[in-house]
mmCIF file of C-alpha atoms in Angstrom:
data_model
loop_
_atom_site.group_PDB
_atom_site.id
_atom_site.type_symbol
_atom_site.label_atom_id
_atom_site.label_comp_id
_atom_site.label_asym_id
_atom_site.label_seq_id
_atom_site.Cartn_x
_atom_site.Cartn_y
_atom_site.Cartn_z
ATOM 1 C CA MET R 1 34.160 -75.180 -25.645
ATOM 2 C CA GLN R 2 34.435 -73.175 -23.333
ATOM 3 C CA GLN R 3 31.653 -74.472 -21.985
ATOM 4 C CA GLY R 4 31.638 -75.336 -18.014
ATOM 5 C CA LEU R 5 34.577 -75.075 -17.815
ATOM 6 C CA GLY R 6 34.204 -73.525 -14.437
ATOM 7 C CA SER R 7 37.439 -72.533 -11.782
ATOM 8 C CA SER R 8 37.375 -74.129 -8.857
ATOM 9 C CA ASP R 9 35.253 -77.039 -6.937
ATOM 10 C CA LYS R 10 32.055 -74.884 -6.655
ATOM 11 C CA ASP R 11 32.090 -75.837 -10.305
ATOM 12 C CA SER R 12 32.165 -79.152 -9.941
ATOM 13 C CA HIS R 13 29.714 -82.031 -11.854
ATOM 14 C CA VAL R 14 28.420 -84.773 -9.810
ATOM 15 C CA VAL R 15 26.438 -87.331 -12.281
ATOM 16 C CA ASP R 16 24.197 -89.393 -10.692
ATOM 17 C CA LEU R 17 24.775 -92.738 -12.718
ATOM 18 C CA LYS R 18 22.196 -95.456 -13.200
ATOM 19 C CA ALA R 19 22.777 -99.761 -11.781
ATOM 20 C CA HIS R 20 22.381 -102.271 -14.254
ATOM 21 C CA ALA R 21 20.701 -105.252 -13.149
ATOM 22 C CA VAL R 22 22.413 -108.037 -13.778
ATOM 23 C CA PRO R 23 20.402 -111.185 -13.665
ATOM 24 C CA PRO R 24 21.720 -115.113 -12.129
ATOM 25 C CA GLY R 25 23.549 -116.983 -14.578
ATOM 26 C CA TRP R 26 25.887 -120.282 -14.822
ATOM 27 C CA MET R 27 29.170 -120.892 -14.198
ATOM 28 C CA ILE R 28 30.347 -125.100 -15.650
ATOM 29 C CA GLY R 29 32.453 -126.441 -13.990
ATOM 30 C CA PRO R 30 34.528 -130.219 -15.117
ATOM 31 C CA ARG R 31 33.573 -133.436 -15.049
ATOM 32 C CA SER R 32 34.232 -134.683 -10.924
ATOM 33 C CA TYR R 33 33.578 -136.699 -8.531
ATOM 34 C CA LEU R 34 32.878 -133.629 -6.724
ATOM 35 C CA VAL R 35 29.233 -133.349 -7.536
ATOM 36 C CA ASP R 36 28.668 -137.913 -6.901
ATOM 37 C CA ARG R 37 31.761 -140.104 -5.817
ATOM 38 C CA ILE R 38 30.255 -142.400 -7.782
ATOM 39 C CA VAL R 39 29.241 -141.331 -11.510
ATOM 40 C CA ALA R 40 31.752 -138.537 -12.453
ATOM 41 C CA GLY R 41 29.197 -135.226 -13.402
ATOM 42 C CA LEU R 42 29.777 -131.617 -14.555
ATOM 43 C CA GLU R 43 29.856 -129.020 -12.101
ATOM 44 C CA HIS R 44 27.393 -126.659 -12.199
ATOM 45 C CA VAL R 45 27.787 -123.103 -10.119
ATOM 46 C CA HIS R 46 24.375 -120.993 -9.703
ATOM 47 C CA LEU R 47 25.362 -117.216 -9.835
ATOM 48 C CA PRO R 48 22.987 -115.742 -8.299
ATOM 49 C CA ALA R 49 21.923 -111.528 -9.361
ATOM 50 C CA LYS R 50 23.824 -108.480 -8.459
ATOM 51 C CA THR R 51 24.183 -104.786 -10.005
ATOM 52 C CA SER R 52 27.070 -103.076 -11.780
ATOM 53 C CA GLY R 53 27.898 -99.952 -11.308
ATOM 54 C CA GLY R 54 25.626 -97.197 -10.093
ATOM 55 C CA GLY R 55 26.630 -94.079 -8.024
ATOM 56 C CA GLN R 56 28.020 -91.003 -7.800
ATOM 57 C CA PHE R 57 30.778 -89.972 -10.286
ATOM 58 C CA THR R 58 32.061 -86.097 -9.679
ATOM 59 C CA PHE R 59 34.440 -84.710 -12.154
ATOM 60 C CA THR R 60 35.467 -80.773 -11.731
ATOM 61 C CA PRO R 61 36.169 -78.348 -14.488
ATOM 62 C CA GLY R 62 38.794 -75.517 -14.610
ATOM 63 C CA HIS R 63 42.553 -74.527 -14.219
ATOM 64 C CA HIS R 64 44.191 -77.201 -12.177
ATOM 65 C CA VAL R 65 47.633 -78.407 -11.481
ATOM 66 C CA PHE R 66 47.361 -82.416 -12.861
ATOM 67 C CA ALA R 67 49.616 -84.590 -10.589
ATOM 68 C CA PRO R 68 50.806 -88.159 -11.852
ATOM 69 C CA PRO R 69 49.475 -90.683 -9.749
ATOM 70 C CA SER R 70 51.967 -92.358 -7.627
ATOM 71 C CA ARG R 71 51.081 -95.597 -9.171
ATOM 72 C CA HIS R 72 49.911 -95.494 -12.822
ATOM 73 C CA TRP R 73 47.926 -97.925 -14.996
ATOM 74 C CA LEU R 74 51.133 -100.074 -15.518
ATOM 75 C CA LYS R 75 51.385 -100.975 -11.784
ATOM 76 C CA GLU R 76 54.393 -99.112 -11.482
ATOM 77 C CA LYS R 77 55.918 -96.610 -9.544
ATOM 78 C CA VAL R 78 55.944 -92.912 -11.004
ATOM 79 C CA LYS R 79 59.241 -91.301 -10.385
ATOM 80 C CA PRO R 80 58.079 -87.452 -10.552
ATOM 81 C CA ARG R 81 58.757 -86.075 -14.352
ATOM 82 C CA GLY R 82 58.800 -82.368 -12.974
ATOM 83 C CA ARG R 83 56.052 -80.001 -13.892
ATOM 84 C CA MET R 84 55.281 -77.878 -16.532
ATOM 85 C CA SER R 85 52.427 -75.924 -17.795
ATOM 86 C CA TRP R 86 50.304 -76.622 -20.620
ATOM 87 C CA ASP R 87 48.735 -73.971 -22.777
ATOM 88 C CA GLY R 88 47.508 -76.526 -25.942
ATOM 89 C CA PRO R 89 44.514 -75.807 -28.350
ATOM 90 C CA ARG R 90 42.546 -77.581 -25.872
ATOM 91 C CA PRO R 91 41.223 -78.584 -22.278
ATOM 92 C CA ILE R 92 42.966 -81.554 -21.122
ATOM 93 C CA VAL R 93 40.925 -84.713 -19.408
ATOM 94 C CA ASP R 94 43.652 -86.692 -17.219
ATOM 95 C CA LEU R 95 43.259 -90.408 -17.898
ATOM 96 C CA ARG R 96 46.692 -91.415 -16.278
ATOM 97 C CA VAL R 97 44.998 -93.291 -13.139
ATOM 98 C CA ASN R 98 43.237 -96.577 -11.780
ATOM 99 C CA SER R 99 45.119 -99.221 -13.732
ATOM 100 C CA PRO R 100 44.177 -99.635 -17.318
ATOM 101 C CA GLU R 101 46.862 -102.166 -17.952
ATOM 102 C CA ASN R 102 45.343 -102.943 -20.561
ATOM 103 C CA TRP R 103 43.838 -102.205 -23.807
ATOM 104 C CA ALA R 104 39.997 -103.137 -22.491
ATOM 105 C CA HIS R 105 40.670 -100.979 -19.623
ATOM 106 C CA PHE R 106 41.106 -98.029 -21.282
ATOM 107 C CA LEU R 107 39.034 -99.144 -24.474
ATOM 108 C CA ASN R 108 35.281 -99.787 -21.923
ATOM 109 C CA ASN R 109 36.908 -97.492 -18.585
ATOM 110 C CA HIS R 110 39.004 -94.158 -19.704
ATOM 111 C CA LEU R 111 36.441 -93.936 -23.059
ATOM 112 C CA ALA R 112 33.461 -94.182 -21.119
ATOM 113 C CA VAL R 113 34.668 -91.531 -18.720
ATOM 114 C CA LEU R 114 35.536 -89.133 -21.805
ATOM 115 C CA ALA R 115 31.917 -90.112 -22.816
ATOM 116 C CA LEU R 116 30.360 -89.403 -19.835
ATOM 117 C CA ILE R 117 32.319 -85.442 -19.333
ATOM 118 C CA CYS R 118 31.061 -85.128 -22.670
ATOM 119 C CA ARG R 119 27.201 -86.418 -22.692
ATOM 120 C CA THR R 120 27.241 -83.832 -19.262
ATOM 121 C CA LEU R 121 29.251 -80.368 -21.079
ATOM 122 C CA GLU R 122 26.956 -81.272 -23.898
ATOM 123 C CA SER R 123 30.373 -81.649 -25.603
ATOM 124 C CA ARG R 124 32.139 -83.598 -28.232
ATOM 125 C CA TRP R 125 35.346 -86.187 -27.694
ATOM 126 C CA ASP R 126 37.273 -84.461 -30.133
ATOM 127 C CA GLY R 127 37.317 -81.759 -28.483
ATOM 128 C CA PHE R 128 39.768 -82.646 -25.478
ATOM 129 C CA THR R 129 43.744 -83.416 -25.213
ATOM 130 C CA LEU R 130 43.571 -86.399 -23.318
ATOM 131 C CA VAL R 131 47.407 -87.281 -20.554
ATOM 132 C CA LEU R 132 47.785 -90.552 -20.776
ATOM 133 C CA PRO R 133 51.327 -91.966 -18.794
ATOM 134 C CA GLY R 134 54.976 -91.624 -20.385
ATOM 135 C CA LYS R 135 55.039 -94.908 -20.828
ATOM 136 C CA THR R 136 51.483 -96.178 -22.188
ATOM 137 C CA PRO R 137 52.236 -99.417 -24.238
ATOM 138 C CA GLY R 138 52.588 -99.643 -28.059
ATOM 139 C CA TYR R 139 48.857 -101.744 -28.486
ATOM 140 C CA ILE R 140 47.026 -98.543 -26.615
ATOM 141 C CA ARG R 141 49.169 -95.519 -28.617
ATOM 142 C CA ALA R 142 47.212 -97.887 -31.579
ATOM 143 C CA VAL R 143 43.803 -97.203 -30.552
ATOM 144 C CA ALA R 144 44.808 -93.870 -29.889
ATOM 145 C CA GLU R 145 46.597 -93.099 -33.450
ATOM 146 C CA VAL R 146 43.059 -95.351 -34.890
ATOM 147 C CA LEU R 147 40.491 -93.487 -32.696
ATOM 148 C CA GLU R 148 42.113 -90.056 -34.046
ATOM 149 C CA LEU R 149 42.829 -89.447 -30.015
ATOM 150 C CA ASP R 150 44.231 -86.108 -29.456
ATOM 151 C CA VAL R 151 46.880 -87.442 -26.738
ATOM 152 C CA PHE R 152 49.601 -86.091 -25.131
ATOM 153 C CA TYR R 153 51.834 -88.812 -22.896
ATOM 154 C CA SER R 154 53.676 -87.511 -19.628
ATOM 155 C CA ASP R 155 54.245 -88.339 -16.671
ATOM 156 C CA ALA R 156 54.935 -84.472 -15.032
ATOM 157 C CA ALA R 157 52.379 -82.648 -12.834
ATOM 158 C CA ILE R 158 50.639 -80.096 -15.230
ATOM 159 C CA GLU R 159 48.911 -76.999 -14.969
ATOM 160 C CA ALA R 160 45.884 -76.139 -17.277
ATOM 161 C CA ARG R 161 43.075 -75.831 -18.357
ATOM 162 C CA GLY R 162 41.017 -78.967 -18.067
ATOM 163 C CA ILE R 163 38.397 -81.983 -16.222
ATOM 164 C CA ARG R 164 39.853 -82.403 -13.327
ATOM 165 C CA VAL R 165 38.456 -86.764 -12.334
ATOM 166 C CA THR R 166 37.737 -87.965 -9.168
ATOM 167 C CA TYR R 167 38.192 -91.994 -8.693
ATOM 168 C CA ASP R 168 36.832 -93.345 -5.611
ATOM 169 C CA ASN R 169 33.996 -94.133 -7.168
ATOM 170 C CA TRP R 170 35.346 -96.076 -10.580
ATOM 171 C CA VAL R 171 32.805 -98.590 -10.815
ATOM 172 C CA ALA R 172 29.988 -96.271 -10.888
ATOM 173 C CA ILE R 173 30.097 -96.065 -14.625
ATOM 174 C CA ARG R 174 29.456 -99.205 -15.343
ATOM 175 C CA GLY R 175 25.950 -99.515 -14.942
ATOM 176 C CA GLU R 176 25.979 -96.962 -18.125
ATOM 177 C CA ARG R 177 28.803 -97.450 -19.961
ATOM 178 C CA HIS R 178 27.459 -99.692 -22.458
ATOM 179 C CA ALA R 179 25.003 -96.575 -23.768
ATOM 180 C CA LEU R 180 27.921 -94.187 -23.498
ATOM 181 C CA LEU R 181 29.765 -96.219 -25.588
ATOM 182 C CA ARG R 182 28.324 -96.686 -28.416
ATOM 183 C CA ASP R 183 27.228 -92.420 -28.673
ATOM 184 C CA ALA R 184 29.188 -91.006 -31.759
ATOM 185 C CA ARG R 185 29.186 -87.964 -30.767
ATOM 186 C CA ILE R 186 30.876 -88.739 -27.342
ATOM 187 C CA SER R 187 32.394 -91.790 -28.598
ATOM 188 C CA PRO R 188 35.965 -92.335 -30.406
ATOM 189 C CA VAL R 189 35.482 -95.284 -30.907
ATOM 190 C CA ALA R 190 31.264 -95.042 -32.045
ATOM 191 C CA ALA R 191 32.047 -92.199 -34.493
ATOM 192 C CA ALA R 192 35.646 -94.132 -36.507
ATOM 193 C CA LEU R 193 32.832 -96.640 -36.999
ATOM 194 C CA GLU R 194 30.472 -94.928 -38.458
ATOM 195 C CA ALA R 195 33.818 -93.284 -40.350
ATOM 196 C CA GLY R 196 34.493 -96.529 -41.826
ATOM 197 C CA ARG R 197 37.137 -96.129 -39.780
ATOM 198 C CA ILE R 198 36.656 -99.744 -38.454
ATOM 199 C CA PRO R 199 35.686 -102.642 -40.333
ATOM 200 C CA VAL R 200 32.562 -104.432 -41.048
ATOM 201 C CA PRO R 201 33.127 -107.917 -41.139
ATOM 202 C CA ALA R 202 31.376 -109.781 -44.001
ATOM 203 C CA THR R 203 30.341 -112.263 -42.503
ATOM 204 C CA PRO R 204 30.342 -112.348 -38.767
ATOM 205 C CA GLY R 205 29.858 -115.889 -38.043
ATOM 206 C CA ARG R 206 30.505 -117.376 -35.071
ATOM 207 C CA LEU R 207 34.413 -117.060 -33.306
ATOM 208 C CA PHE R 208 37.139 -118.794 -31.322
ATOM 209 C CA LEU R 209 39.252 -116.493 -29.670
ATOM 210 C CA SER R 210 43.004 -118.521 -28.219
ATOM 211 C CA ARG R 211 45.594 -116.725 -27.160
ATOM 212 C CA LYS R 212 49.091 -118.045 -27.415
ATOM 213 C CA SER R 213 51.205 -116.518 -25.042
ATOM 214 C CA THR R 214 49.850 -116.204 -21.324
ATOM 215 C CA ARG R 215 46.447 -117.866 -20.172
ATOM 216 C CA GLY R 216 46.312 -120.314 -22.830
ATOM 217 C CA LEU R 217 44.172 -123.421 -22.804
ATOM 218 C CA ALA R 218 46.541 -126.484 -22.721
ATOM 219 C CA ASN R 219 44.126 -128.686 -24.636
ATOM 220 C CA GLU R 220 43.194 -125.927 -27.438
ATOM 221 C CA ASP R 221 43.216 -128.403 -30.341
ATOM 222 C CA GLU R 222 40.795 -130.687 -28.636
ATOM 223 C CA ILE R 223 38.221 -127.703 -27.678
ATOM 224 C CA ALA R 224 39.231 -126.305 -31.220
ATOM 225 C CA THR R 225 37.588 -129.802 -32.757
ATOM 226 C CA LEU R 226 34.340 -129.866 -31.341
ATOM 227 C CA LEU R 227 33.496 -126.333 -32.023
ATOM 228 C CA SER R 228 34.528 -125.878 -35.660
ATOM 229 C CA ALA R 229 31.826 -129.099 -35.212
ATOM 230 C CA SER R 230 29.480 -126.083 -34.614
ATOM 231 C CA GLY R 231 30.944 -123.687 -37.333
ATOM 232 C CA PHE R 232 33.319 -121.559 -34.601
ATOM 233 C CA GLU R 233 35.964 -120.058 -36.317
ATOM 234 C CA LYS R 234 39.005 -120.488 -34.547
ATOM 235 C CA ILE R 235 41.311 -117.046 -34.421
ATOM 236 C CA TYR R 236 43.855 -115.441 -32.510
ATOM 237 C CA PRO R 237 43.077 -111.970 -31.638
ATOM 238 C CA GLU R 238 47.197 -110.760 -31.040
ATOM 239 C CA ASP R 239 47.170 -111.606 -35.039
ATOM 240 C CA MET R 240 45.014 -108.562 -35.947
ATOM 241 C CA ASP R 241 45.268 -104.876 -35.428
ATOM 242 C CA VAL R 242 43.265 -102.767 -34.191
ATOM 243 C CA ALA R 243 40.515 -101.873 -36.151
ATOM 244 C CA GLN R 244 40.043 -105.246 -37.290
ATOM 245 C CA GLN R 245 40.080 -106.661 -33.412
ATOM 246 C CA ILE R 246 37.247 -104.138 -32.349
ATOM 247 C CA GLY R 247 35.145 -104.550 -35.691
ATOM 248 C CA THR R 248 35.443 -108.160 -35.653
ATOM 249 C CA VAL R 249 34.781 -109.196 -32.304
ATOM 250 C CA MET R 250 32.053 -106.365 -31.670
ATOM 251 C CA HIS R 251 29.946 -107.708 -34.946
ATOM 252 C CA ALA R 252 30.250 -111.332 -33.499
ATOM 253 C CA GLN R 253 27.364 -113.291 -33.195
ATOM 254 C CA SER R 254 28.059 -116.036 -31.304
ATOM 255 C CA ILE R 255 31.676 -116.328 -29.425
ATOM 256 C CA VAL R 256 33.606 -118.520 -27.283
ATOM 257 C CA ALA R 257 36.852 -117.254 -25.697
ATOM 258 C CA VAL R 258 39.250 -117.679 -23.052
ATOM 259 C CA HIS R 259 39.148 -114.846 -20.459
ATOM 260 C CA GLY R 260 41.035 -111.110 -21.534
ATOM 261 C CA ALA R 261 41.739 -108.214 -23.239
ATOM 262 C CA ALA R 262 39.793 -109.125 -26.496
ATOM 263 C CA LEU R 263 36.254 -109.434 -24.979
ATOM 264 C CA ALA R 264 36.280 -105.461 -24.683
ATOM 265 C CA PRO R 265 34.749 -104.465 -27.705
ATOM 266 C CA ILE R 266 31.786 -106.107 -26.936
ATOM 267 C CA LEU R 267 30.183 -103.325 -25.075
ATOM 268 C CA TYR R 268 30.476 -101.212 -28.872
ATOM 269 C CA ARG R 269 27.720 -103.545 -30.266
ATOM 270 C CA SER R 270 24.496 -102.000 -32.220
ATOM 271 C CA ALA R 271 22.106 -102.170 -30.051
ATOM 272 C CA ALA R 272 19.730 -103.144 -32.749
ATOM 273 C CA ALA R 273 22.127 -106.251 -33.276
ATOM 274 C CA ALA R 274 21.050 -109.672 -33.011
ATOM 275 C CA PRO R 275 22.102 -110.487 -28.787
ATOM 276 C CA LEU R 276 25.508 -111.812 -28.070
ATOM 277 C CA LYS R 277 25.955 -115.506 -27.318
ATOM 278 C CA LEU R 278 29.447 -115.639 -25.300
ATOM 279 C CA VAL R 279 30.960 -118.740 -23.260
ATOM 280 C CA GLU R 280 33.640 -117.085 -21.399
ATOM 281 C CA LEU R 281 37.184 -119.784 -20.496
ATOM 282 C CA PHE R 282 38.481 -119.405 -16.974
ATOM 283 C CA PRO R 283 41.696 -120.609 -15.650
ATOM 284 C CA VAL R 284 40.928 -121.218 -11.612
ATOM 285 C CA GLY R 285 43.055 -118.833 -10.838
ATOM 286 C CA HIS R 286 41.529 -116.037 -12.570
ATOM 287 C CA VAL R 287 37.184 -116.325 -13.069
ATOM 288 C CA THR R 288 35.899 -113.015 -12.822
ATOM 289 C CA ASP R 289 32.319 -111.652 -13.630
ATOM 290 C CA VAL R 290 32.878 -108.755 -15.583
ATOM 291 C CA TYR R 291 32.130 -109.544 -18.665
ATOM 292 C CA ARG R 292 28.762 -111.290 -17.769
ATOM 293 C CA ALA R 293 28.107 -107.942 -16.673
ATOM 294 C CA ALA R 294 29.272 -106.314 -19.736
ATOM 295 C CA THR R 295 27.219 -109.562 -21.853
ATOM 296 C CA SER R 296 23.663 -108.687 -19.835
ATOM 297 C CA ALA R 297 24.541 -104.598 -20.835
ATOM 298 C CA ILE R 298 23.995 -105.190 -23.846
ATOM 299 C CA ALA R 299 21.249 -107.930 -24.015
ATOM 300 C CA GLY R 300 23.596 -110.947 -24.646
ATOM 301 C CA HIS R 301 23.599 -114.145 -23.127
ATOM 302 C CA TRP R 302 26.306 -115.093 -20.929
ATOM 303 C CA CYS R 303 27.883 -118.386 -19.725
ATOM 304 C CA GLY R 304 31.176 -119.033 -17.920
ATOM 305 C CA VAL R 305 32.936 -122.472 -17.765
ATOM 306 C CA ARG R 306 36.022 -122.592 -15.557
ATOM 307 C CA GLY R 307 38.906 -125.108 -16.061
ATOM 308 C CA LYS R 308 40.427 -128.156 -14.839
ATOM 309 C CA LEU R 309 41.719 -127.451 -10.893
ATOM 310 C CA GLN R 310 45.023 -128.639 -10.346
ATOM 311 C CA ALA R 311 46.684 -129.666 -7.317
ATOM 312 C CA GLU R 312 48.577 -125.538 -6.804
ATOM 313 C CA HIS R 313 45.649 -124.471 -6.483
ATOM 314 C CA LEU R 314 44.649 -125.368 -3.779
ATOM 315 C CA ARG R 315 47.083 -123.671 -1.373
ATOM 316 C CA GLU R 316 45.328 -120.353 -2.753
ATOM 317 C CA ILE R 317 41.660 -121.065 -2.903
ATOM 318 C CA TYR R 318 40.540 -121.001 0.810
ATOM 319 C CA ARG R 319 42.754 -117.929 1.850
ATOM 320 C CA LEU R 320 39.648 -116.072 2.225
ATOM 321 C CA ASP R 321 41.795 -113.424 4.040
ATOM 322 C CA GLN R 322 43.577 -112.101 0.872
ATOM 323 C CA SER R 323 42.491 -111.823 -3.024
ATOM 324 C CA TYR R 324 43.245 -114.715 -5.586
ATOM 325 C CA LYS R 325 45.874 -113.613 -7.734
ATOM 326 C CA LYS R 326 48.965 -115.952 -8.005
ATOM 327 C CA HIS R 327 47.905 -117.807 -11.416
ATOM 328 C CA SER R 328 45.779 -115.439 -13.343
ATOM 329 C CA LEU R 329 47.894 -116.115 -16.197
ATOM 330 C CA GLN R 330 48.854 -119.341 -15.833
ATOM 331 C CA HIS R 331 47.974 -122.394 -19.017
ATOM 332 C CA PHE R 332 44.874 -123.808 -18.397
ATOM 333 C CA GLU R 333 42.287 -127.247 -19.555
ATOM 334 C CA VAL R 334 38.660 -126.965 -19.945
ATOM 335 C CA ASP R 335 36.834 -130.106 -20.342
ATOM 336 C CA PRO R 336 34.974 -130.419 -23.439
ATOM 337 C CA ALA R 337 31.894 -131.259 -22.114
ATOM 338 C CA SER R 338 32.102 -128.131 -20.142
ATOM 339 C CA VAL R 339 31.432 -126.605 -23.156
ATOM 340 C CA THR R 340 29.059 -128.252 -24.721
ATOM 341 C CA LYS R 341 26.770 -127.613 -21.620
ATOM 342 C CA ALA R 342 27.853 -123.865 -21.741
ATOM 343 C CA LEU R 343 26.963 -123.718 -25.902
ATOM 344 C CA GLU R 344 23.326 -125.510 -24.720
ATOM 345 C CA ILE R 345 22.952 -123.127 -22.220
ATOM 346 C CA VAL R 346 23.513 -119.512 -24.190
ATOM 347 C CA ASP R 347 21.442 -121.338 -27.194
ATOM 348 C CA ALA R 348 17.821 -121.390 -24.543
ATOM 349 C CA PRO R 349 19.131 -119.863 -21.741
ATOM 350 C CA GLN R 350 15.287 -119.183 -20.995
ATOM 351 C CA GLN R 351 16.424 -123.497 -20.133
ATOM 352 C CA GLY R 352 18.694 -122.760 -17.431
ATOM 353 C CA ALA R 353 20.957 -125.081 -16.986
#
């Protein structure tokens, strides 16, 4: 495990990562008179092709002082917690940065960084100790436990032998992370699946992933009834333990889901599995193409559904000089006709909208 552990920045590894080409897609909006002032119709928003990830990612093995960031993954200011020396049996990888405030960021970003380091150094994932913030939430600690990760939780500056990661091009890894995360030698989730610590559902089936608290569906019963007629089972991921949630979501055949961290396991889907069909439901205040790119990377089919516009949104959505974050966690309503159309698109993606 000593291989590749240098002593200075001269020993830095600069990894060139490929970008992933994301094909065009569709976002379906609710019926309104924005399409035709006489006959209300669905909005069909065409999303152009794009690229995801790509570029250089740098890390440096050696003896370093790993200082905690001024703001860590919980978006809180970090008060200095002193300085300590670490002389553990394994080198450390400091993962206290770049805002993984939910388990999706940890599963899909930070563990992808670990996998990239392992691939480059020809090492195993269990050859390192991970450093996470002292206030790491319990659900991320539960992930670490299920995955049998060696983790040290601290907000101190740590003098230790390990891997210093340069995070200034954090998104570079998105183009290759799906491949990294499927390799059991370098990915702890893939290893847990191989070892049987993550269950495989008897019938993966069709799932409707809803939410109980924030960003919930105001007309959940209506959408659940619609989807039930097509064989979708409604589940609340927060009712499952970590292993069940990962196994259930990563093996599903079709998913309709409110956007959120529960979708993180789709990147671990086997390359041999049938293409995933994903319809993602968004409130107006939180539209993002993160899982559109992820679904494309695993050769799946994706369509977005945007919820209904409310009066309070109008003050924010045309202020183009700032990000729109105000209504991110707001409950919202989706048009059943939008969901029906989105399901048609993922079932026959070559036909478009």
